[in-house]
Amino acid sequence: MKTLLVNNYLTKPSKIIRLQQEIARITDDSPKVLHVSNVEGFNVEKFSAVVLSGGEAPLNWPEVIETYSKVASWIRKIRKPILGICFGHQLLGFAFGGRVARFNRKFEGYQEINILNHDNIFRGLPNRINVYMSNKRVVVKVMQDFELLAKGSAYQVEAFKHKNHNVFGVQFHPECYSKDFSHGKKILENFFEIV
């Protein structure tokens, strides 16, 4: 299994390492890391899955929206399983017609979320789990052709899935887990079982 990992970090590229290590642990193969500035026209046919990492770009700013419109077009053409993480989740929202907005405060640390659908990436997990958050922007509502998988107490869209394709977005960072809060590990493993 070969994974394409899109690095969306603009100022802190080292933040990708933990996610890269987790993918390698689960798949027994290091992913190919491609910076988001190089995705336009990149062919994903030889890959089994695409993971969109976290990042810092504010997808609610007009100039950023213009910059990422070509990335969004590239994403919509992918016919492989996709997992968008934090900014990657927002990028999926943007690509499929959703709106990204700044939340009134920044989340940092473990937060509880409620799982609404256990049939896919949340298989085998309890109804309430703790996951690591590091964000101040959110997808406002679930897009057409997508379904809500999980919600939080502060805002509604914690995770979604396309109704017809294995395209998933999670607002949190499943690669960041601890001994006490290990649900993120299971979420990543479930995604690669779907692949």
Backbone as a chain_set.jsonl record, in Angstrom:
{"seq": "MKTLLVNNYLTKPSKIIRLQQEIARITDDSPKVLHVSNVEGFNVEKFSAVVLSGGEAPLNWPEVIETYSKVASWIRKIRKPILGICFGHQLLGFAFGGRVARFNRKFEGYQEINILNHDNIFRGLPNRINVYMSNKRVVVKVMQDFELLAKGSAYQVEAFKHKNHNVFGVQFHPECYSKDFSHGKKILENFFEIV", "coords": {"N": [[0.84, -1.188, 0.0], [0.667, 2.115, -0.948], [0.949, 5.414, 0.103], [0.005, 8.766, -0.507], [1.023, 11.628, 0.987], [-0.016, 14.761, 1.57], [1.573, 17.666, 2.304], [0.576, 20.312, 4.08], [1.687, 22.265, 5.622], [2.949, 25.441, 5.918], [4.773, 27.129, 7.237], [5.894, 25.574, 9.211], [7.211, 22.983, 8.425], [8.184, 20.707, 9.681], [6.204, 19.677, 11.277], [4.905, 17.658, 10.041], [6.058, 15.238, 10.502], [5.222, 13.447, 12.606], [2.751, 12.485, 11.653], [3.608, 11.294, 9.296], [5.198, 9.224, 10.353], [3.233, 7.716, 11.676], [1.619, 6.828, 9.561], [3.474, 5.228, 8.215], [3.913, 3.292, 10.2], [1.402, 2.011, 10.313], [0.93, 1.125, 7.665], [3.222, -0.179, 6.946], [4.956, 1.033, 5.195], [6.691, 3.864, 4.12], [5.107, 6.965, 3.532], [4.803, 8.859, 0.455], [5.773, 12.136, 0.566], [4.393, 15.131, -0.396], [4.588, 18.499, -1.073], [2.004, 20.916, -0.684], [2.118, 22.964, -2.565], [2.962, 21.731, -4.836], [1.033, 20.037, -5.896], [-0.712, 20.417, -8.051], [-1.768, 18.966, -10.981], [-0.458, 16.619, -10.321], [-0.204, 13.123, -10.549], [-2.139, 10.652, -9.067], [-2.521, 7.969, -9.424], [-0.864, 5.699, -8.893], [-1.005, 5.421, -6.196], [-2.51, 4.203, -3.171], [-4.024, 5.618, -1.361], [-4.806, 8.978, -0.256], [-3.651, 11.396, 1.969], [-4.429, 14.365, 3.54], [-2.695, 16.748, 5.19], [-2.612, 18.628, 8.341], [-2.398, 22.251, 8.633], [-1.597, 25.795, 8.182], [-2.881, 27.78, 6.708], [-5.342, 30.319, 6.294], [-8.368, 29.505, 5.319], [-10.553, 31.104, 5.057], [-9.936, 33.566, 4.122], [-10.016, 35.816, 1.409], [-7.77, 36.027, -0.438], [-6.367, 33.696, 0.122], [-8.237, 31.751, -0.46], [-8.374, 32.095, -3.227], [-5.773, 31.265, -3.941], [-5.869, 28.552, -3.204], [-7.762, 27.448, -4.88], [-7.028, 25.994, -7.162], [-5.845, 23.778, -5.992], [-8.083, 22.695, -4.755], [-9.573, 21.963, -7.002], [-7.926, 19.928, -8.008], [-8.172, 18.063, -5.914], [-10.888, 17.321, -6.113], [-10.848, 15.721, -8.35], [-9.653, 13.358, -7.626], [-9.844, 9.871, -7.298], [-9.38, 8.08, -5.281], [-9.275, 6.743, -1.904], [-9.528, 9.314, 0.538], [-8.227, 11.1, 3.285], [-8.743, 13.862, 5.189], [-7.124, 15.949, 7.447], [-7.6, 18.147, 10.088], [-6.593, 21.135, 8.953], [-6.596, 19.902, 6.462], [-9.116, 18.71, 6.493], [-10.676, 21.03, 6.464], [-9.884, 21.917, 3.962], [-10.982, 19.933, 2.328], [-13.662, 20.515, 2.849], [-13.81, 23.092, 1.692], [-13.133, 22.408, -0.977], [-15.346, 20.941, -1.774], [-17.482, 22.657, -1.77], [-18.16, 23.749, 0.708], [-18.157, 26.062, 3.53], [-15.577, 27.738, 5.212], [-14.898, 29.038, 8.361], [-13.699, 31.431, 10.793], [-13.37, 30.431, 14.126], [-14.594, 31.49, 17.366], [-12.646, 31.16, 19.266], [-9.427, 29.654, 19.914], [-8.815, 26.198, 19.746], [-6.941, 23.984, 21.655], [-5.444, 21.088, 22.562], [-6.773, 18.108, 24.202], [-10.098, 17.23, 23.424], [-13.515, 16.369, 23.928], [-15.557, 14.514, 21.707], [-18.627, 13.621, 20.013], [-19.592, 10.656, 18.538], [-21.497, 9.931, 15.711], [-21.859, 8.091, 13.709], [-20.74, 4.907, 13.386], [-19.833, 3.231, 11.399], [-17.535, 3.314, 9.822], [-14.628, 5.047, 9.789], [-14.781, 5.33, 12.509], [-15.276, 2.898, 13.591], [-15.629, 0.467, 16.127], [-15.185, 2.134, 18.267], [-16.134, 3.967, 21.265], [-19.19, 5.897, 21.927], [-18.504, 8.462, 22.737], [-15.486, 10.153, 22.466], [-12.079, 11.199, 23.12], [-10.111, 13.504, 21.463], [-7.248, 15.043, 19.857], [-7.06, 18.496, 19.485], [-6.171, 21.325, 17.494], [-6.827, 24.099, 16.431], [-8.365, 27.007, 14.897], [-10.18, 27.536, 13.007], [-13.085, 26.391, 11.265], [-15.173, 24.031, 9.47], [-18.249, 25.135, 8.516], [-20.815, 23.926, 8.009], [-22.027, 20.665, 7.031], [-21.327, 19.593, 3.755], [-23.22, 19.329, 0.649], [-23.953, 16.042, -0.482], [-22.383, 14.876, 1.434], [-22.063, 13.326, 4.686], [-22.6, 13.817, 8.181], [-20.368, 12.646, 10.592], [-19.348, 12.945, 13.174], [-19.673, 15.131, 15.996], [-18.944, 18.03, 18.032], [-19.053, 19.634, 21.287], [-18.644, 22.35, 21.122], [-18.703, 23.105, 18.401], [-20.341, 21.983, 15.394], [-19.353, 20.327, 13.226], [-17.274, 17.914, 13.325], [-16.373, 15.656, 12.032], [-16.711, 14.233, 8.784], [-18.083, 12.432, 5.936], [-18.005, 11.555, 2.503], [-20.933, 10.624, 0.737], [-20.87, 8.734, -1.297], [-18.243, 8.05, -1.854], [-15.016, 7.112, -0.526], [-14.148, 9.43, 1.108], [-12.991, 11.269, 3.65], [-13.173, 13.619, 6.342], [-11.612, 14.975, 9.204], [-11.731, 17.152, 11.907], [-9.872, 17.222, 13.856], [-6.641, 16.031, 15.145], [-5.746, 12.958, 14.543], [-3.307, 11.648, 14.59], [-2.002, 12.553, 16.78], [-1.902, 11.292, 19.744], [-2.27, 9.815, 23.02], [-1.309, 7.704, 25.801], [-3.475, 7.727, 27.557], [-5.448, 8.887, 25.982], [-6.151, 7.443, 23.362], [-7.682, 7.18, 21.076], [-7.352, 8.364, 18.564], [-5.383, 6.895, 17.285], [-6.713, 4.493, 16.637], [-8.602, 5.488, 14.832], [-7.024, 6.285, 12.63], [-5.984, 3.766, 11.924], [-8.369, 2.462, 11.234], [-9.085, 3.93, 8.938], [-7.078, 3.138, 7.101], [-7.668, 0.472, 6.902], [-10.021, 0.541, 5.459], [-9.053, 1.403, 3.045]], "CA": [[0.0, 0.0, 0.0], [1.448, 3.35, -1.031], [0.138, 6.571, 0.483], [0.478, 10.108, -0.802], [0.775, 12.532, 2.108], [0.113, 16.147, 1.139], [2.043, 18.503, 3.409], [-0.03, 21.637, 4.003], [2.33, 23.194, 6.552], [3.672, 26.453, 5.159], [5.877, 27.71, 8.015], [6.457, 24.573, 10.128], [7.138, 21.697, 7.716], [8.55, 19.589, 10.553], [5.007, 19.156, 11.94], [4.401, 16.532, 9.265], [6.816, 14.024, 10.838], [4.42, 12.513, 13.408], [1.781, 11.859, 10.762], [4.397, 10.436, 8.402], [5.578, 8.038, 11.127], [2.03, 6.916, 11.939], [1.241, 6.155, 8.316], [4.469, 4.168, 7.991], [3.66, 2.233, 11.189], [0.173, 1.285, 9.979], [0.975, 0.529, 6.322], [4.539, -0.792, 6.73], [5.603, 1.693, 4.068], [6.724, 5.316, 4.297], [4.347, 7.646, 2.488], [5.463, 9.901, -0.327], [5.342, 13.445, 1.039], [4.349, 16.104, -1.474], [4.13, 19.781, -0.557], [0.764, 21.361, -1.324], [2.427, 23.836, -3.708], [3.334, 20.901, -5.988], [0.021, 19.019, -6.199], [-1.444, 20.664, -9.289], [-1.377, 18.074, -12.065], [0.218, 15.416, -9.846], [-0.995, 11.919, -10.808], [-2.219, 9.82, -7.849], [-2.948, 6.618, -9.811], [-0.06, 4.622, -8.301], [-1.178, 5.448, -4.746], [-3.727, 3.572, -2.65], [-4.786, 6.591, -0.578], [-4.252, 10.324, -0.125], [-3.895, 12.027, 3.266], [-4.189, 15.81, 3.534], [-2.257, 17.073, 6.553], [-2.951, 19.919, 8.929], [-1.691, 23.38, 8.037], [-1.867, 27.084, 8.831], [-3.506, 28.762, 5.818], [-6.718, 30.675, 6.663], [-9.221, 29.291, 4.148], [-11.666, 32.049, 5.024], [-9.42, 34.818, 3.571], [-10.191, 35.802, -0.049], [-6.537, 35.754, -1.18], [-6.018, 32.288, 0.336], [-9.227, 31.003, -1.241], [-7.936, 32.151, -4.622], [-4.572, 30.435, -4.05], [-6.176, 27.127, -3.034], [-8.806, 26.994, -5.799], [-6.457, 24.948, -8.028], [-5.681, 22.585, -5.143], [-9.435, 22.156, -4.595], [-9.915, 21.31, -8.266], [-7.138, 18.685, -8.026], [-8.773, 17.148, -4.936], [-12.169, 16.821, -6.633], [-10.597, 14.734, -9.412], [-9.064, 12.142, -7.049], [-10.761, 8.744, -7.13], [-8.781, 7.204, -4.276], [-9.681, 7.161, -0.559], [-8.879, 10.533, 1.036], [-8.448, 11.509, 4.67], [-8.311, 15.228, 5.468], [-6.894, 16.146, 8.885], [-7.587, 19.535, 10.543], [-6.645, 21.978, 7.756], [-6.997, 19.019, 5.362], [-10.575, 18.614, 6.641], [-11.19, 22.308, 5.966], [-9.607, 21.945, 2.526], [-12.037, 19.118, 1.713], [-14.882, 21.31, 2.914], [-13.682, 24.133, 0.669], [-13.131, 21.789, -2.307], [-16.667, 20.405, -2.109], [-18.529, 23.669, -1.691], [-18.452, 24.184, 2.066], [-17.602, 27.344, 3.96], [-14.684, 27.698, 6.366], [-14.998, 30.287, 9.116], [-12.889, 31.518, 12.006], [-14.136, 30.211, 15.344], [-14.353, 32.598, 18.286], [-11.474, 30.901, 20.109], [-8.577, 28.572, 19.419], [-8.809, 24.957, 20.502], [-5.615, 23.36, 21.78], [-5.474, 20.02, 23.554], [-7.77, 17.053, 24.02], [-11.498, 17.618, 23.556], [-14.444, 15.266, 23.72], [-16.502, 14.622, 20.603], [-19.663, 12.591, 19.965], [-19.642, 9.934, 17.267], [-22.862, 9.697, 15.257], [-21.86, 6.973, 12.769], [-19.591, 4.044, 13.697], [-19.663, 2.242, 10.338], [-16.36, 3.517, 8.983], [-13.387, 5.361, 10.494], [-15.016, 5.276, 13.957], [-15.649, 1.529, 13.941], [-15.003, -0.087, 17.328], [-14.953, 3.168, 19.278], [-17.347, 4.334, 22.021], [-19.947, 7.039, 21.407], [-17.767, 9.686, 23.063], [-14.041, 9.942, 22.493], [-11.241, 12.389, 23.271], [-9.158, 13.643, 20.364], [-6.404, 16.234, 19.989], [-7.439, 19.637, 18.639], [-5.29, 22.488, 17.381], [-7.426, 24.843, 15.322], [-9.231, 28.155, 15.162], [-11.116, 27.636, 11.898], [-13.928, 25.2, 11.175], [-16.157, 23.908, 8.406], [-19.47, 25.617, 9.164], [-21.83, 22.875, 7.959], [-21.69, 19.563, 6.132], [-21.607, 19.91, 2.363], [-24.114, 18.443, -0.096], [-23.349, 14.741, -0.812], [-21.595, 14.405, 2.571], [-22.829, 13.083, 5.901], [-21.92, 14.119, 9.433], [-19.969, 11.452, 11.33], [-19.098, 13.266, 14.582], [-19.81, 16.545, 16.341], [-18.426, 18.394, 19.34], [-19.934, 20.503, 22.066], [-18.426, 23.746, 20.739], [-19.193, 23.284, 17.039], [-21.052, 20.795, 14.925], [-18.748, 19.462, 12.198], [-15.98, 17.349, 13.738], [-15.969, 14.656, 11.037], [-17.706, 13.971, 7.749], [-17.741, 11.455, 4.899], [-18.778, 11.626, 1.266], [-21.94, 9.554, 0.738], [-20.614, 7.733, -2.34], [-16.814, 7.775, -2.002], [-14.284, 7.063, 0.743], [-13.529, 10.735, 1.349], [-13.275, 11.578, 5.049], [-12.521, 14.764, 6.961], [-11.674, 15.066, 10.664], [-11.236, 18.46, 12.309], [-8.836, 17.012, 14.873], [-5.384, 15.388, 14.736], [-5.702, 11.588, 15.07], [-1.913, 11.21, 14.758], [-1.572, 13.013, 18.101], [-2.638, 10.563, 20.769], [-1.473, 9.484, 24.198], [-1.723, 6.456, 26.461], [-4.807, 7.939, 28.126], [-6.374, 9.283, 24.909], [-5.557, 6.734, 22.216], [-8.685, 6.953, 20.034], [-6.844, 8.787, 17.266], [-4.65, 5.766, 16.706], [-7.705, 3.578, 16.064], [-9.214, 6.153, 13.679], [-6.087, 6.144, 11.508], [-5.946, 2.35, 11.539], [-9.63, 2.169, 10.538], [-9.034, 4.498, 7.59], [-6.239, 2.332, 6.218], [-8.373, -0.795, 6.665], [-10.971, 0.836, 4.383], [-8.265, 1.496, 1.808]], "C": [[0.878, 1.241, 0.0], [0.525, 4.54, -0.799], [0.809, 7.855, 0.032], [0.054, 11.004, 0.353], [1.032, 13.954, 1.638], [0.424, 17.006, 2.356], [1.514, 19.927, 3.224], [0.614, 22.651, 4.945], [3.216, 24.158, 5.769], [4.888, 26.984, 5.91], [6.543, 26.71, 8.949], [6.413, 23.193, 9.472], [7.489, 20.491, 8.577], [7.336, 18.975, 11.242], [4.442, 17.933, 11.233], [4.986, 15.196, 9.753], [5.977, 13.005, 11.604], [3.416, 11.769, 12.533], [2.47, 10.895, 9.801], [4.771, 9.132, 9.106], [4.386, 7.128, 11.391], [1.582, 6.168, 10.69], [2.194, 5.005, 8.021], [4.248, 2.999, 8.947], [2.471, 1.372, 10.761], [0.308, 0.519, 8.666], [2.258, -0.253, 6.04], [5.262, -0.21, 5.517], [5.567, 3.201, 4.308], [5.938, 5.992, 3.182], [5.238, 8.569, 1.665], [4.901, 11.225, 0.151], [5.48, 14.441, -0.107], [3.836, 17.418, -0.903], [2.933, 20.264, -1.364], [1.018, 22.256, -2.541], [2.751, 23.046, -4.971], [2.246, 19.926, -6.435], [-0.651, 19.207, -7.561], [-0.902, 19.796, -10.426], [-0.695, 16.798, -11.618], [-0.714, 14.215, -9.989], [-0.964, 10.999, -9.588], [-2.522, 8.36, -8.165], [-2.15, 5.504, -9.129], [-0.186, 4.555, -6.78], [-2.505, 4.803, -4.345], [-4.62, 4.563, -1.935], [-4.053, 7.92, -0.558], [-4.632, 10.86, 1.252], [-3.508, 13.495, 3.145], [-3.884, 16.239, 4.957], [-2.905, 18.345, 7.084], [-2.152, 21.019, 8.238], [-2.126, 24.677, 8.692], [-2.668, 28.059, 7.978], [-4.951, 29.046, 6.237], [-7.649, 30.596, 5.456], [-10.492, 30.132, 4.154], [-11.204, 33.43, 4.53], [-9.507, 34.767, 2.051], [-8.917, 35.466, -0.828], [-6.079, 34.303, -1.027], [-6.97, 31.395, -0.45], [-8.816, 30.967, -2.711], [-6.725, 31.249, -4.852], [-4.916, 28.944, -4.044], [-7.243, 26.614, -3.996], [-8.291, 25.897, -6.735], [-6.223, 23.655, -7.253], [-7.039, 21.906, -4.975], [-9.876, 21.413, -5.856], [-9.194, 19.971, -8.393], [-7.764, 17.648, -7.094], [-10.052, 16.529, -5.485], [-11.995, 15.754, -7.705], [-10.062, 13.4, -8.871], [-10.139, 11.078, -6.869], [-10.156, 7.665, -6.238], [-9.339, 7.612, -2.917], [-8.854, 8.353, -0.09], [-9.227, 10.716, 2.507], [-7.877, 12.905, 4.838], [-8.255, 15.452, 6.969], [-6.775, 17.631, 9.187], [-7.674, 20.492, 9.337], [-7.054, 21.151, 6.539], [-8.5, 18.795, 5.333], [-11.238, 19.887, 6.097], [-11.004, 22.424, 4.454], [-10.611, 21.082, 1.758], [-13.364, 19.867, 1.713], [-14.906, 22.371, 1.828], [-13.809, 23.544, -0.734], [-14.524, 21.347, -2.738], [-17.802, 21.372, -1.784], [-18.909, 24.129, -0.309], [-17.814, 25.527, 2.38], [-16.768, 27.145, 5.21], [-14.745, 29.05, 7.052], [-14.077, 30.236, 10.326], [-13.801, 31.315, 13.202], [-13.751, 31.28, 16.357], [-13.214, 32.361, 19.266], [-10.671, 29.755, 19.501], [-8.694, 27.367, 20.34], [-7.385, 24.402, 20.517], [-5.689, 22.338, 22.895], [-6.59, 19.028, 23.281], [-9.171, 17.57, 24.32], [-12.364, 16.388, 23.298], [-15.34, 15.546, 22.52], [-17.481, 13.453, 20.674], [-19.699, 11.959, 18.586], [-21.094, 9.614, 16.932], [-22.974, 8.484, 14.346], [-20.581, 6.169, 12.974], [-19.204, 3.113, 12.549], [-18.348, 2.33, 9.574], [-15.124, 3.831, 9.823], [-13.543, 5.328, 12.016], [-15.433, 3.882, 14.434], [-14.89, 1.055, 15.185], [-14.731, 0.911, 18.432], [-16.244, 3.468, 20.041], [-18.022, 5.569, 21.424], [-19.272, 8.375, 21.674], [-16.29, 9.36, 23.167], [-13.331, 11.273, 22.694], [-10.188, 12.39, 22.172], [-8.417, 14.966, 20.501], [-6.792, 17.298, 18.964], [-6.328, 20.683, 18.629], [-5.782, 23.307, 16.195], [-8.191, 26.064, 15.814], [-10.169, 28.441, 13.993], [-11.852, 26.318, 11.746], [-14.731, 25.212, 9.883], [-17.509, 24.185, 9.052], [-20.59, 24.582, 9.156], [-21.421, 21.832, 6.932], [-22.165, 19.892, 4.716], [-22.629, 18.936, 1.765], [-23.325, 17.207, -0.517], [-22.416, 14.222, 0.279], [-22.522, 14.147, 3.753], [-21.966, 13.366, 7.126], [-21.624, 12.833, 10.176], [-19.777, 11.72, 12.823], [-19.257, 14.762, 14.796], [-19.254, 16.777, 17.737], [-19.398, 19.293, 20.073], [-19.803, 21.959, 21.62], [-18.899, 24.031, 19.318], [-19.558, 21.939, 16.444], [-20.256, 19.833, 14.056], [-17.34, 19.029, 12.615], [-15.468, 16.327, 12.73], [-17.099, 14.466, 10.041], [-17.172, 12.948, 6.755], [-18.604, 11.721, 3.677], [-19.723, 10.428, 1.223], [-21.62, 8.435, -0.242], [-19.148, 7.336, -2.499], [-16.157, 7.757, -0.623], [-13.446, 8.326, 0.92], [-13.968, 11.179, 2.738], [-12.546, 12.843, 5.479], [-12.695, 14.704, 8.462], [-11.035, 16.383, 11.083], [-10.056, 18.364, 13.265], [-7.607, 16.322, 14.279], [-5.318, 13.969, 15.294], [-4.281, 11.06, 15.28], [-1.336, 11.628, 16.104], [-2.433, 12.321, 19.146], [-1.695, 10.212, 21.904], [-1.964, 8.154, 24.765], [-3.144, 6.58, 26.994], [-5.861, 8.263, 27.073], [-5.868, 8.712, 23.586], [-6.529, 6.526, 21.056], [-8.207, 7.359, 18.64], [-6.109, 7.679, 16.539], [-5.603, 4.806, 15.991], [-8.36, 4.188, 14.823], [-8.313, 6.032, 12.451], [-6.039, 4.702, 11.011], [-7.22, 1.962, 10.785], [-9.62, 2.724, 9.113], [-8.229, 3.598, 6.66], [-6.782, 0.916, 6.043], [-9.403, -0.631, 5.543], [-10.263, 0.849, 3.039], [-7.987, 0.111, 1.278]], "O": [[1.741, 1.393, 0.864], [-0.533, 4.659, -1.417], [2.022, 8.019, 0.167], [-1.134, 11.12, 0.657], [2.17, 14.315, 1.34], [-0.353, 17.068, 3.308], [1.947, 20.651, 2.328], [0.136, 23.78, 5.055], [4.12, 23.738, 5.047], [5.921, 27.26, 5.3], [7.645, 26.965, 9.435], [5.661, 22.325, 9.914], [7.126, 19.365, 8.237], [7.426, 17.856, 11.747], [3.584, 17.243, 11.784], [4.446, 14.136, 9.437], [6.014, 11.817, 11.285], [3.253, 10.555, 12.665], [1.962, 9.807, 9.531], [4.669, 8.056, 8.516], [4.514, 5.905, 11.336], [1.206, 4.999, 10.766], [1.76, 3.926, 7.619], [4.381, 1.842, 8.55], [2.529, 0.144, 10.839], [-0.154, -0.617, 8.566], [2.366, -0.917, 5.009], [6.08, -0.884, 4.891], [4.523, 3.749, 4.662], [6.086, 5.633, 2.014], [6.293, 9.005, 2.125], [3.686, 11.422, 0.145], [6.547, 14.575, -0.707], [2.759, 17.452, -0.308], [2.857, 20.049, -2.574], [0.196, 22.29, -3.457], [2.812, 23.618, -6.06], [2.51, 19.066, -7.275], [-1.111, 18.233, -8.157], [0.272, 19.884, -10.783], [-0.376, 15.957, -12.459], [-1.879, 14.279, -9.596], [0.109, 10.611, -9.128], [-2.76, 7.58, -7.243], [-2.718, 4.457, -8.817], [0.457, 3.72, -6.143], [-3.487, 4.853, -5.085], [-5.838, 4.386, -1.895], [-2.85, 7.99, -0.806], [-5.793, 10.788, 1.655], [-2.407, 13.828, 2.705], [-4.731, 16.105, 5.84], [-3.639, 19.038, 6.378], [-1.329, 20.745, 7.364], [-2.919, 24.675, 9.634], [-3.101, 29.09, 8.493], [-5.707, 28.113, 6.507], [-7.707, 31.531, 4.657], [-11.4, 29.903, 3.355], [-11.998, 34.37, 4.519], [-9.11, 33.767, 1.454], [-8.975, 34.695, -1.786], [-5.472, 33.743, -1.94], [-6.551, 30.397, -1.037], [-8.904, 29.924, -3.359], [-6.663, 30.543, -5.859], [-4.324, 28.165, -4.791], [-7.598, 25.437, -3.93], [-9.032, 24.972, -7.067], [-6.386, 22.563, -7.798], [-7.133, 20.68, -5.045], [-10.488, 20.348, -5.77], [-9.786, 18.987, -8.837], [-7.87, 16.476, -7.457], [-10.27, 15.327, -5.331], [-12.907, 14.962, -7.94], [-10.029, 12.413, -9.605], [-11.217, 11.358, -6.347], [-10.404, 6.475, -6.434], [-9.835, 8.73, -2.781], [-7.641, 8.401, -0.292], [-10.369, 10.514, 2.92], [-6.678, 13.119, 4.656], [-9.222, 15.18, 7.681], [-5.932, 18.311, 8.602], [-8.751, 20.636, 8.759], [-7.782, 21.642, 5.676], [-9.093, 18.7, 4.258], [-12.229, 19.824, 5.37], [-11.862, 22.962, 3.755], [-11.042, 21.453, 0.667], [-14.097, 19.863, 0.723], [-15.905, 22.53, 1.127], [-14.502, 24.103, -1.584], [-14.848, 21.374, -3.925], [-18.938, 20.957, -1.553], [-19.9, 24.843, -0.158], [-17.031, 26.058, 1.593], [-17.188, 26.471, 6.151], [-14.654, 30.089, 6.398], [-13.723, 29.165, 10.819], [-14.863, 31.93, 13.299], [-12.701, 31.909, 16.227], [-12.851, 33.264, 20.02], [-11.178, 28.989, 18.681], [-8.674, 27.502, 21.563], [-6.716, 24.366, 19.484], [-5.966, 22.682, 24.044], [-7.267, 19.102, 22.256], [-9.404, 18.248, 25.321], [-11.987, 15.489, 22.546], [-15.82, 16.664, 22.336], [-17.208, 12.433, 21.306], [-19.823, 12.657, 17.58], [-21.831, 9.091, 17.768], [-24.052, 7.904, 14.217], [-19.478, 6.676, 12.767], [-18.316, 2.278, 12.722], [-18.082, 1.467, 8.737], [-14.621, 2.943, 10.512], [-12.546, 5.301, 12.736], [-15.893, 3.722, 15.564], [-13.674, 1.217, 15.285], [-14.108, 0.566, 19.436], [-17.334, 3.245, 19.515], [-17.479, 6.205, 20.521], [-19.454, 9.323, 20.91], [-15.889, 8.424, 23.859], [-13.906, 12.337, 22.468], [-9.469, 11.41, 21.977], [-8.885, 15.889, 21.168], [-6.846, 17.046, 17.761], [-5.64, 20.892, 19.628], [-5.231, 23.225, 15.097], [-8.604, 26.146, 16.97], [-10.868, 29.454, 13.982], [-11.314, 25.256, 12.059], [-14.944, 26.263, 9.277], [-17.872, 23.534, 10.032], [-21.247, 24.376, 10.176], [-20.575, 22.084, 6.073], [-23.267, 20.404, 4.519], [-22.867, 17.858, 2.309], [-22.151, 17.315, -0.872], [-21.724, 13.226, 0.069], [-23.629, 14.683, 3.815], [-20.751, 13.174, 7.102], [-22.519, 12.011, 10.376], [-20.013, 10.837, 13.648], [-19.009, 15.561, 13.892], [-19.11, 15.842, 18.524], [-20.442, 19.667, 19.537], [-20.762, 22.723, 21.732], [-19.445, 25.103, 19.06], [-19.134, 20.89, 16.931], [-20.468, 18.623, 14.143], [-16.352, 19.691, 12.298], [-14.258, 16.15, 12.589], [-18.278, 14.526, 10.39], [-15.981, 12.64, 6.732], [-19.78, 12.068, 3.794], [-19.346, 9.331, 1.633], [-22.052, 7.3, -0.042], [-18.846, 6.378, -3.211], [-16.688, 8.325, 0.331], [-12.215, 8.294, 0.886], [-15.148, 11.433, 2.981], [-11.43, 13.106, 5.03], [-13.786, 14.417, 8.954], [-9.921, 16.696, 10.662], [-9.324, 19.337, 13.452], [-7.541, 16.063, 13.077], [-4.87, 13.788, 16.426], [-4.074, 10.13, 16.059], [-0.298, 11.115, 16.522], [-3.568, 12.729, 19.395], [-0.475, 10.302, 21.766], [-2.919, 7.564, 24.261], [-3.931, 5.638, 26.892], [-7.037, 7.947, 27.253], [-5.237, 9.413, 22.795], [-6.225, 5.766, 20.137], [-8.617, 6.759, 17.646], [-6.208, 7.55, 15.319], [-5.329, 4.365, 14.875], [-8.641, 3.472, 13.862], [-8.785, 5.714, 11.36], [-6.051, 4.456, 9.805], [-7.158, 1.218, 9.806], [-10.092, 2.066, 8.186], [-8.662, 3.325, 5.541], [-6.38, 0.224, 5.107], [-9.63, -1.56, 4.767], [-10.791, 0.376, 2.033], [-7.337, -0.036, 0.243]]}, "num_chains": 1, "name": "protein.A"}
